[in-house]
PDB file of C-alpha atoms in Angstrom:
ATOM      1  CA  UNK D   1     -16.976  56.658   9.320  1.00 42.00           C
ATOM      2  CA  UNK D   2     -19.660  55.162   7.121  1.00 43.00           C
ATOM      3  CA  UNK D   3     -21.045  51.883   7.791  1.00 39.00           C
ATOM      4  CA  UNK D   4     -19.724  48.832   5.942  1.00 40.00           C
ATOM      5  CA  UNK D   5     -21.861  47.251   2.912  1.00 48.00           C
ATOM      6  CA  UNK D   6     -22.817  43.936   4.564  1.00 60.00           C
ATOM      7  CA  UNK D   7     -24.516  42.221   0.965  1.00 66.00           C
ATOM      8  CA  UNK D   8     -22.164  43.406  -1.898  1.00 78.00           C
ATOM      9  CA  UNK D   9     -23.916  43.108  -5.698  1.00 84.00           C
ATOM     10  CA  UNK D  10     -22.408  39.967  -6.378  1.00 90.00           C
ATOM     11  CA  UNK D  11     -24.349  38.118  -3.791  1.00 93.00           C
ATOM     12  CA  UNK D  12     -27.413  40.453  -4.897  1.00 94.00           C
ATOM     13  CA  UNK D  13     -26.874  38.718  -8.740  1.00 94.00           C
ATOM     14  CA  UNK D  14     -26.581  35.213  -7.057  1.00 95.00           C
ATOM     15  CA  UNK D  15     -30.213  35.629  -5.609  1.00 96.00           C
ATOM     16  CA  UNK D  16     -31.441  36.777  -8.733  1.00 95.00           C
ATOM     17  CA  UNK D  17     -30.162  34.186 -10.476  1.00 94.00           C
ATOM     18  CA  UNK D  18     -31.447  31.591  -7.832  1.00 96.00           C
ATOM     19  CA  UNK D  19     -34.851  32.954  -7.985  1.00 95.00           C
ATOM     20  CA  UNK D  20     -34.995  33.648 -12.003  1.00 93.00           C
ATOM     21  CA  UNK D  21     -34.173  29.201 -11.948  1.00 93.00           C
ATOM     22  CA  UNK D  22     -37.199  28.536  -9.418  1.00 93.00           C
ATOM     23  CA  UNK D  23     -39.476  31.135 -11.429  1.00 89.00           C
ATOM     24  CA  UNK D  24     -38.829  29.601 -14.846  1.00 87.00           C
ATOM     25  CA  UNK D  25     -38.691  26.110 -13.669  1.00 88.00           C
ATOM     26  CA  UNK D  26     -41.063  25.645 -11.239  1.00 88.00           C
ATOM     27  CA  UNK D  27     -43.523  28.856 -11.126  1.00 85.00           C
ATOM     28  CA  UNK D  28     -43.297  32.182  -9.217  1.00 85.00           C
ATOM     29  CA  UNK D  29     -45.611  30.177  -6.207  1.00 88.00           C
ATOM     30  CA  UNK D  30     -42.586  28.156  -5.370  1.00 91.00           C
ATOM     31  CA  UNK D  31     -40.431  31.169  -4.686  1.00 92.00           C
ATOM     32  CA  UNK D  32     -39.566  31.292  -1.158  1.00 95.00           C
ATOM     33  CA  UNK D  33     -37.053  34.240   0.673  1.00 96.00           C
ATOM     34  CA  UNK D  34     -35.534  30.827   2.684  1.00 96.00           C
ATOM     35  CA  UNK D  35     -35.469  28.389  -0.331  1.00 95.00           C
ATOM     36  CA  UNK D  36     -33.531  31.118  -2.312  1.00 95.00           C
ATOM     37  CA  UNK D  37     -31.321  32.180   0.381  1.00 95.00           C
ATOM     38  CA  UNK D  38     -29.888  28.246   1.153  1.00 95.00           C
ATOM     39  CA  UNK D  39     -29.414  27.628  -2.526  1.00 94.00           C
ATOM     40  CA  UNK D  40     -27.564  31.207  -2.814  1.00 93.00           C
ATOM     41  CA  UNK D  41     -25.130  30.361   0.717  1.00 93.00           C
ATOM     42  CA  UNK D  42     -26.975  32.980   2.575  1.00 93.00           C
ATOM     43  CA  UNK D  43     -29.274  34.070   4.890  1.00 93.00           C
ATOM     44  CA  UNK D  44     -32.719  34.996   5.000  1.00 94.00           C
ATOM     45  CA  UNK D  45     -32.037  38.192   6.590  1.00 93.00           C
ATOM     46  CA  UNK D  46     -30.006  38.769   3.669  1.00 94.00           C
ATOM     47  CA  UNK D  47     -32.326  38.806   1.079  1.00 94.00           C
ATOM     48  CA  UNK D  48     -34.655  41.112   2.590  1.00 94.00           C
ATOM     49  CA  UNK D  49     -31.773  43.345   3.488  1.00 93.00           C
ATOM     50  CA  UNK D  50     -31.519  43.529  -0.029  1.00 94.00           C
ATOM     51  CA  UNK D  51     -35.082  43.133  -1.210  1.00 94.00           C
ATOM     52  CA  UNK D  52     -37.315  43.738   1.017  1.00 94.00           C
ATOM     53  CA  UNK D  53     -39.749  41.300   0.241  1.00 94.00           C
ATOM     54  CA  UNK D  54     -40.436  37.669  -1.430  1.00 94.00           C
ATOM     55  CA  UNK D  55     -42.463  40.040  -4.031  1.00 91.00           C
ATOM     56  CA  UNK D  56     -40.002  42.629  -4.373  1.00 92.00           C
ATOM     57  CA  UNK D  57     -37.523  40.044  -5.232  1.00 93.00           C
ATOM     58  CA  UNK D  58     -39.186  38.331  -8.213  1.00 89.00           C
ATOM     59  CA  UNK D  59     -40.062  41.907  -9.184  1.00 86.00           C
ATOM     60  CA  UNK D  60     -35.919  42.435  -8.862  1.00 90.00           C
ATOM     61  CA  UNK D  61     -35.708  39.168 -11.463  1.00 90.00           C
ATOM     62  CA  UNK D  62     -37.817  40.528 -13.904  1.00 84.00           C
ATOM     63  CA  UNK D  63     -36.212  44.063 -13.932  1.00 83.00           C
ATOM     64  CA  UNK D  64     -32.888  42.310 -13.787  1.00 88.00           C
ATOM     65  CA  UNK D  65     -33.846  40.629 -16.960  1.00 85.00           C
ATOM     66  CA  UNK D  66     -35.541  43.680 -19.070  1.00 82.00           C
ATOM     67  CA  UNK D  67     -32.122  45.496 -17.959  1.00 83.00           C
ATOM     68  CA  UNK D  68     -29.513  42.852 -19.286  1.00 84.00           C
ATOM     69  CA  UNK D  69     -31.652  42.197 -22.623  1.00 82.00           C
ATOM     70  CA  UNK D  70     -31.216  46.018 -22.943  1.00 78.00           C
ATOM     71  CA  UNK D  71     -28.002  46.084 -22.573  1.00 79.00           C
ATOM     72  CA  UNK D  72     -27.070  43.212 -24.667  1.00 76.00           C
ATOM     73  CA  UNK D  73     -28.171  45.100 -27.812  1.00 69.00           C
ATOM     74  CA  UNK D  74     -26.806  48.232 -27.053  1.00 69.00           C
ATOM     75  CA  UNK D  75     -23.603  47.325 -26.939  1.00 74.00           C
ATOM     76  CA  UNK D  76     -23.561  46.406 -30.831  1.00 75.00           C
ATOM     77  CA  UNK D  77     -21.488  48.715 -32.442  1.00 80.00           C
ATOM     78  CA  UNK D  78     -23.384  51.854 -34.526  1.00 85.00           C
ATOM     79  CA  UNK D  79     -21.789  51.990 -37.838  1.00 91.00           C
ATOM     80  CA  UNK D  80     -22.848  53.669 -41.112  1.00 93.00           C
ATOM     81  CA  UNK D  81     -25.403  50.759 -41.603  1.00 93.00           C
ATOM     82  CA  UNK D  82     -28.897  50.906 -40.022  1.00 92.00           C
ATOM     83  CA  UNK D  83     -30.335  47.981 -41.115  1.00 91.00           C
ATOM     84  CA  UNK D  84     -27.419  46.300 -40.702  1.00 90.00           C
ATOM     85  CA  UNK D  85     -27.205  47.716 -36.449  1.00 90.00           C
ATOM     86  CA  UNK D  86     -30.859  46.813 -36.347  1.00 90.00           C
ATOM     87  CA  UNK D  87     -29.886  43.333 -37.479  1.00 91.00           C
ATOM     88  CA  UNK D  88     -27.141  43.009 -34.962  1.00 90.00           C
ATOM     89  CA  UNK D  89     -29.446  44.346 -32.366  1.00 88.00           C
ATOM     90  CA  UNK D  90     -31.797  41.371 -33.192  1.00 90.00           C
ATOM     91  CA  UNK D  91     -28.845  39.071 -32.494  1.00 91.00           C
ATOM     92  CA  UNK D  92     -27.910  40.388 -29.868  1.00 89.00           C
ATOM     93  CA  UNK D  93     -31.664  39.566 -28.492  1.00 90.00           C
ATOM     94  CA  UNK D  94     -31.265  35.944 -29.091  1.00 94.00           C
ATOM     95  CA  UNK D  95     -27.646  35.824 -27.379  1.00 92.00           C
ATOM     96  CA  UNK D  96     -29.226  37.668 -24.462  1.00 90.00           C
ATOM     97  CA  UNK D  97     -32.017  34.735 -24.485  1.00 92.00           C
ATOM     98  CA  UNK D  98     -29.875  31.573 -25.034  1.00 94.00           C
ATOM     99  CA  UNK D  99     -27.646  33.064 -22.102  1.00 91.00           C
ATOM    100  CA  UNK D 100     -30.264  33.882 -19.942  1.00 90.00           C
ATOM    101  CA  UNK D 101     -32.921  31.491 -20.641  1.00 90.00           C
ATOM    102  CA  UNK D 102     -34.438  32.007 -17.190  1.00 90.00           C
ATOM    103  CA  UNK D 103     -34.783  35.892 -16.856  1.00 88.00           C
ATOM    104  CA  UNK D 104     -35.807  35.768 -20.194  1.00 88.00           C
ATOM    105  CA  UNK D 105     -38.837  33.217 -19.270  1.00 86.00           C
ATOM    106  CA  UNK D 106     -39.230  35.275 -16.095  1.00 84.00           C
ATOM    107  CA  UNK D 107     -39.518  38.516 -18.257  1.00 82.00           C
ATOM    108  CA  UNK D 108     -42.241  37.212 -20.432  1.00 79.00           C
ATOM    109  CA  UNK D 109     -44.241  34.176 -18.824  1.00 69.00           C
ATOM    110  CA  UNK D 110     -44.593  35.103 -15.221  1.00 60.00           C
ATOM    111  CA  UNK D 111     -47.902  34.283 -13.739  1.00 48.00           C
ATOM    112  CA  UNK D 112     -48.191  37.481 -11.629  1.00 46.00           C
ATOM    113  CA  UNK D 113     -48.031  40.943 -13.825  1.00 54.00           C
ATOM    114  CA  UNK D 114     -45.519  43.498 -12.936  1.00 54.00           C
ATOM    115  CA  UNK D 115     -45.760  46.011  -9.829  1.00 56.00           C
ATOM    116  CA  UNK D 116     -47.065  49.252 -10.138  1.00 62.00           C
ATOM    117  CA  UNK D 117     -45.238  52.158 -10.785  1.00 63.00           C
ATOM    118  CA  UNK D 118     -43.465  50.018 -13.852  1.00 60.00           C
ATOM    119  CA  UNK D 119     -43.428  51.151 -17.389  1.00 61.00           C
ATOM    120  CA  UNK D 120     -45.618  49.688 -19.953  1.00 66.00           C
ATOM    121  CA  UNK D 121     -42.761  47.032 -21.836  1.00 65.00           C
ATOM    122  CA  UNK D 122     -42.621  50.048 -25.089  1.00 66.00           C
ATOM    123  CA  UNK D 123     -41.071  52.232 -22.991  1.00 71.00           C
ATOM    124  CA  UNK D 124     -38.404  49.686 -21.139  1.00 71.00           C
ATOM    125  CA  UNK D 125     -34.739  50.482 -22.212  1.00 73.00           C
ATOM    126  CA  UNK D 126     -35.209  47.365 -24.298  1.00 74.00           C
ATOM    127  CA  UNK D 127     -37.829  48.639 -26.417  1.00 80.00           C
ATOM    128  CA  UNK D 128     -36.064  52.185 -26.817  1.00 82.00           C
ATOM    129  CA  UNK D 129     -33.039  50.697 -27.762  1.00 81.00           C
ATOM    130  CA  UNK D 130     -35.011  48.597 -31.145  1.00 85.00           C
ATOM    131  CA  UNK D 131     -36.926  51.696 -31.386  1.00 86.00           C
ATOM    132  CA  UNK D 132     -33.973  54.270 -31.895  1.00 87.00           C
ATOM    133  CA  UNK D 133     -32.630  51.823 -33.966  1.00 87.00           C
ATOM    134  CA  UNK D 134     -35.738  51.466 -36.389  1.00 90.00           C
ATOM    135  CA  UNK D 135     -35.664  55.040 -36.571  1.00 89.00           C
ATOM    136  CA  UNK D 136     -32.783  55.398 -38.021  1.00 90.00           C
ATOM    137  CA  UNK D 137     -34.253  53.702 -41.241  1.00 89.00           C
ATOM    138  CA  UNK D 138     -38.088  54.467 -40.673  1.00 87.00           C
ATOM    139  CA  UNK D 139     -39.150  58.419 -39.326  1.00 78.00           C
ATOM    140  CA  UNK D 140     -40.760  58.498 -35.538  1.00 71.00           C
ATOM    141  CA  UNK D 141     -43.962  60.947 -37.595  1.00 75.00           C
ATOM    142  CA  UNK D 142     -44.035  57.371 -40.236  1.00 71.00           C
ATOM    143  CA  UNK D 143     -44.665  54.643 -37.648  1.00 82.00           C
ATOM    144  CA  UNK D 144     -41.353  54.036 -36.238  1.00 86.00           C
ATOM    145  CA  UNK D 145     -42.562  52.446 -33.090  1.00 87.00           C
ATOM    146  CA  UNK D 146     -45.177  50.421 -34.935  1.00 89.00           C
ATOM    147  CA  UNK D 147     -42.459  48.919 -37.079  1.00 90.00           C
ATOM    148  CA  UNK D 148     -40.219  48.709 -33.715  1.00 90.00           C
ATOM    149  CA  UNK D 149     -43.062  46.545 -32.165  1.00 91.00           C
ATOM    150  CA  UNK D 150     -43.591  43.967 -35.037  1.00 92.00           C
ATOM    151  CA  UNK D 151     -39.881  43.282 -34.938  1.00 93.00           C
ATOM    152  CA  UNK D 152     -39.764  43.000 -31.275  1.00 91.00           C
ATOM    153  CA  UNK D 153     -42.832  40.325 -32.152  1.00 93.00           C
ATOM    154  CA  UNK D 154     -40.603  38.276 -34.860  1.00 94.00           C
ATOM    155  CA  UNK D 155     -37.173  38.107 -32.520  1.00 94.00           C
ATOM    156  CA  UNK D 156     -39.609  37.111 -29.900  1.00 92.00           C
ATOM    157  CA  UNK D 157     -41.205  34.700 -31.261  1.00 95.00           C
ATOM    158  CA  UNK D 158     -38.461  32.860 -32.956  1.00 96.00           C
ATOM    159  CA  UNK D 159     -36.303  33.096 -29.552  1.00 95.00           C
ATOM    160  CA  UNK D 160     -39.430  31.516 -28.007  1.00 94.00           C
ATOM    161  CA  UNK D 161     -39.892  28.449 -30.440  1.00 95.00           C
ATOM    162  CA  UNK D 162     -35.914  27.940 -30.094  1.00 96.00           C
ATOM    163  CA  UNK D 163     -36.298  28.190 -26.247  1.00 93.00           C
ATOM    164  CA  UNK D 164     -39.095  25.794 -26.112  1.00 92.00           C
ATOM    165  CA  UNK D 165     -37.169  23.494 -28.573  1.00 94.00           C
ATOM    166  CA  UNK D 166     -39.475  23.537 -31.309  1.00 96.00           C
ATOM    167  CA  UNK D 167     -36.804  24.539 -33.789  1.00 95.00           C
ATOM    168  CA  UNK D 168     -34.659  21.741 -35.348  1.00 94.00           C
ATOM    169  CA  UNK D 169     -31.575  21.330 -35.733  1.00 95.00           C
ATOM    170  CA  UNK D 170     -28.220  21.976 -33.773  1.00 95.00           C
ATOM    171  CA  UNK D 171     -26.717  25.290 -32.684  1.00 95.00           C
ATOM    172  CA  UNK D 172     -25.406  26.361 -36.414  1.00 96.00           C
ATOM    173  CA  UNK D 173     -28.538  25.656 -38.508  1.00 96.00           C
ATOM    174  CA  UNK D 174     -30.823  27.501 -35.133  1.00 96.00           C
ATOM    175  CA  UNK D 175     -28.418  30.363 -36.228  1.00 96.00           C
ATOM    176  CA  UNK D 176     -28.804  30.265 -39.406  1.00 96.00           C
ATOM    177  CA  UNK D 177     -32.381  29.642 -39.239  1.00 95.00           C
ATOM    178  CA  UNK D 178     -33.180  32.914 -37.097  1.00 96.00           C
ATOM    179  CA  UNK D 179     -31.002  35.188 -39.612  1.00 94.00           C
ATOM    180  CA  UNK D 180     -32.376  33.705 -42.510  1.00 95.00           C
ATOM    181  CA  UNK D 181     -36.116  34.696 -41.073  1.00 94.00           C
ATOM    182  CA  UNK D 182     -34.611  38.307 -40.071  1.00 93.00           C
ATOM    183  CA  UNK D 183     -33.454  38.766 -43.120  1.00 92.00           C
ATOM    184  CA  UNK D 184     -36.778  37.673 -44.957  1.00 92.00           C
ATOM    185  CA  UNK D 185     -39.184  39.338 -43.284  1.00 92.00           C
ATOM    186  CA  UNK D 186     -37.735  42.273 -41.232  1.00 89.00           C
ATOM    187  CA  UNK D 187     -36.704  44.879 -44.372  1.00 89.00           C
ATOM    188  CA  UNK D 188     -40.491  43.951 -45.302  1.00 87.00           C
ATOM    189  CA  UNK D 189     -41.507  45.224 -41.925  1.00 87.00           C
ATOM    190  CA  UNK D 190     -39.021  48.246 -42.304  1.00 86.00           C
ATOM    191  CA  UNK D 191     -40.340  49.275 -45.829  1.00 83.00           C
ATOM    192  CA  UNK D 192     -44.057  49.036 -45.047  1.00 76.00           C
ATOM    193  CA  UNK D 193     -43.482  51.296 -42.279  1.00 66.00           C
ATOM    194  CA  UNK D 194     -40.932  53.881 -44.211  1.00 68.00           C
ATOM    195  CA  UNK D 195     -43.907  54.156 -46.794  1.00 69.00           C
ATOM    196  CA  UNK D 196     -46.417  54.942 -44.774  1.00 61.00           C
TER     197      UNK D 196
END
């Protein structure tokens, strides 16, 4: 008979969640395995049951993030419109970043770089996903990845501004204000790679 699961994955998404607040509001230093385990109702010995480590669980917050911003866009429907999949898939970013707002700062601002044995961020899930997109409208042999890249760059930017509240307005004219610049500049992007 096999052993029971004692930690099941919702308690596993709790800590992450605990630890991607205390990373993104108050540095990666102030991470501690008993500091995340009271504010998640467990134990210590729970967390490195399921971690291992202090370090292994901030590394766990950062994956966690890369993996749900990947999965965000690639559940936007493919249709018979490229550019208009690669502009849902850049929505789809900035949902990802106003519902996670703290993996997403974990992802990109912490102070300690990932572990070893991780992929360089252009070949995370998330960057395949804008990549196979962009190719789609702009050939691999033409720069695909290049163009891929600067529109990672734009939706990153602009989520970070918003983030950091340097965009005005309310919810509606943020929107509006992030589509508007997608659809300004990112078919500029995509034709200066398709004619290389």
């Amino acid at each position: 008979m096999a052993r029971p699961r004692l930690h099941d994955d919702a308690l596993r998404d709790r800590l992450l969640d605990v630890a991607s607040r205390v990373v993104s509001t108050h540095g990666e230093a102030a991470v501690t395995v008993r500091s995340v385990a009271t504010e998640a109702g467990t134990s210590a010995s729970a967390v490195y049951a399921l971690f291992g480590s202090r370090d292994e669980l901030v590394a766990a917050v950062s994956a966690e993030g890369f993996r749900r911003v990947a999965a965000r866009p690639a559940t936007a429907p493919r249709t018979d419109d490229p550019a208009a999949d690669l502009a849902a898939r850049g929505r789809a970013y900035r949902d990802f970043a106003l519902a996670d707002p703290h993996f997403y700062a974990v992802m990109f601002a912490r102070g300690v770089p990932p572990g070893p044995g991780r992929h360089e961020a252009v070949e995370e899930p998330t960057f395949r996903v804008l990549r196979d997109a962009v190719a789609r409208l702009v050939p691999e042999d033409a720069g695909a990845a290049d163009v891929a890249l600067g529109l990672w760059g734009l939706v990153h930017g602009l989520v970070s501004l918003e983030l950091a509240g340097l965009v005005p307005g309310g919810d509606d004219a943020r929107a509006a204000r992030y589509a508007a610049t997608l659809a300004a500049v990112g078919p500029g992007l995509v034709r200066r790679g398709a004619a290389t």
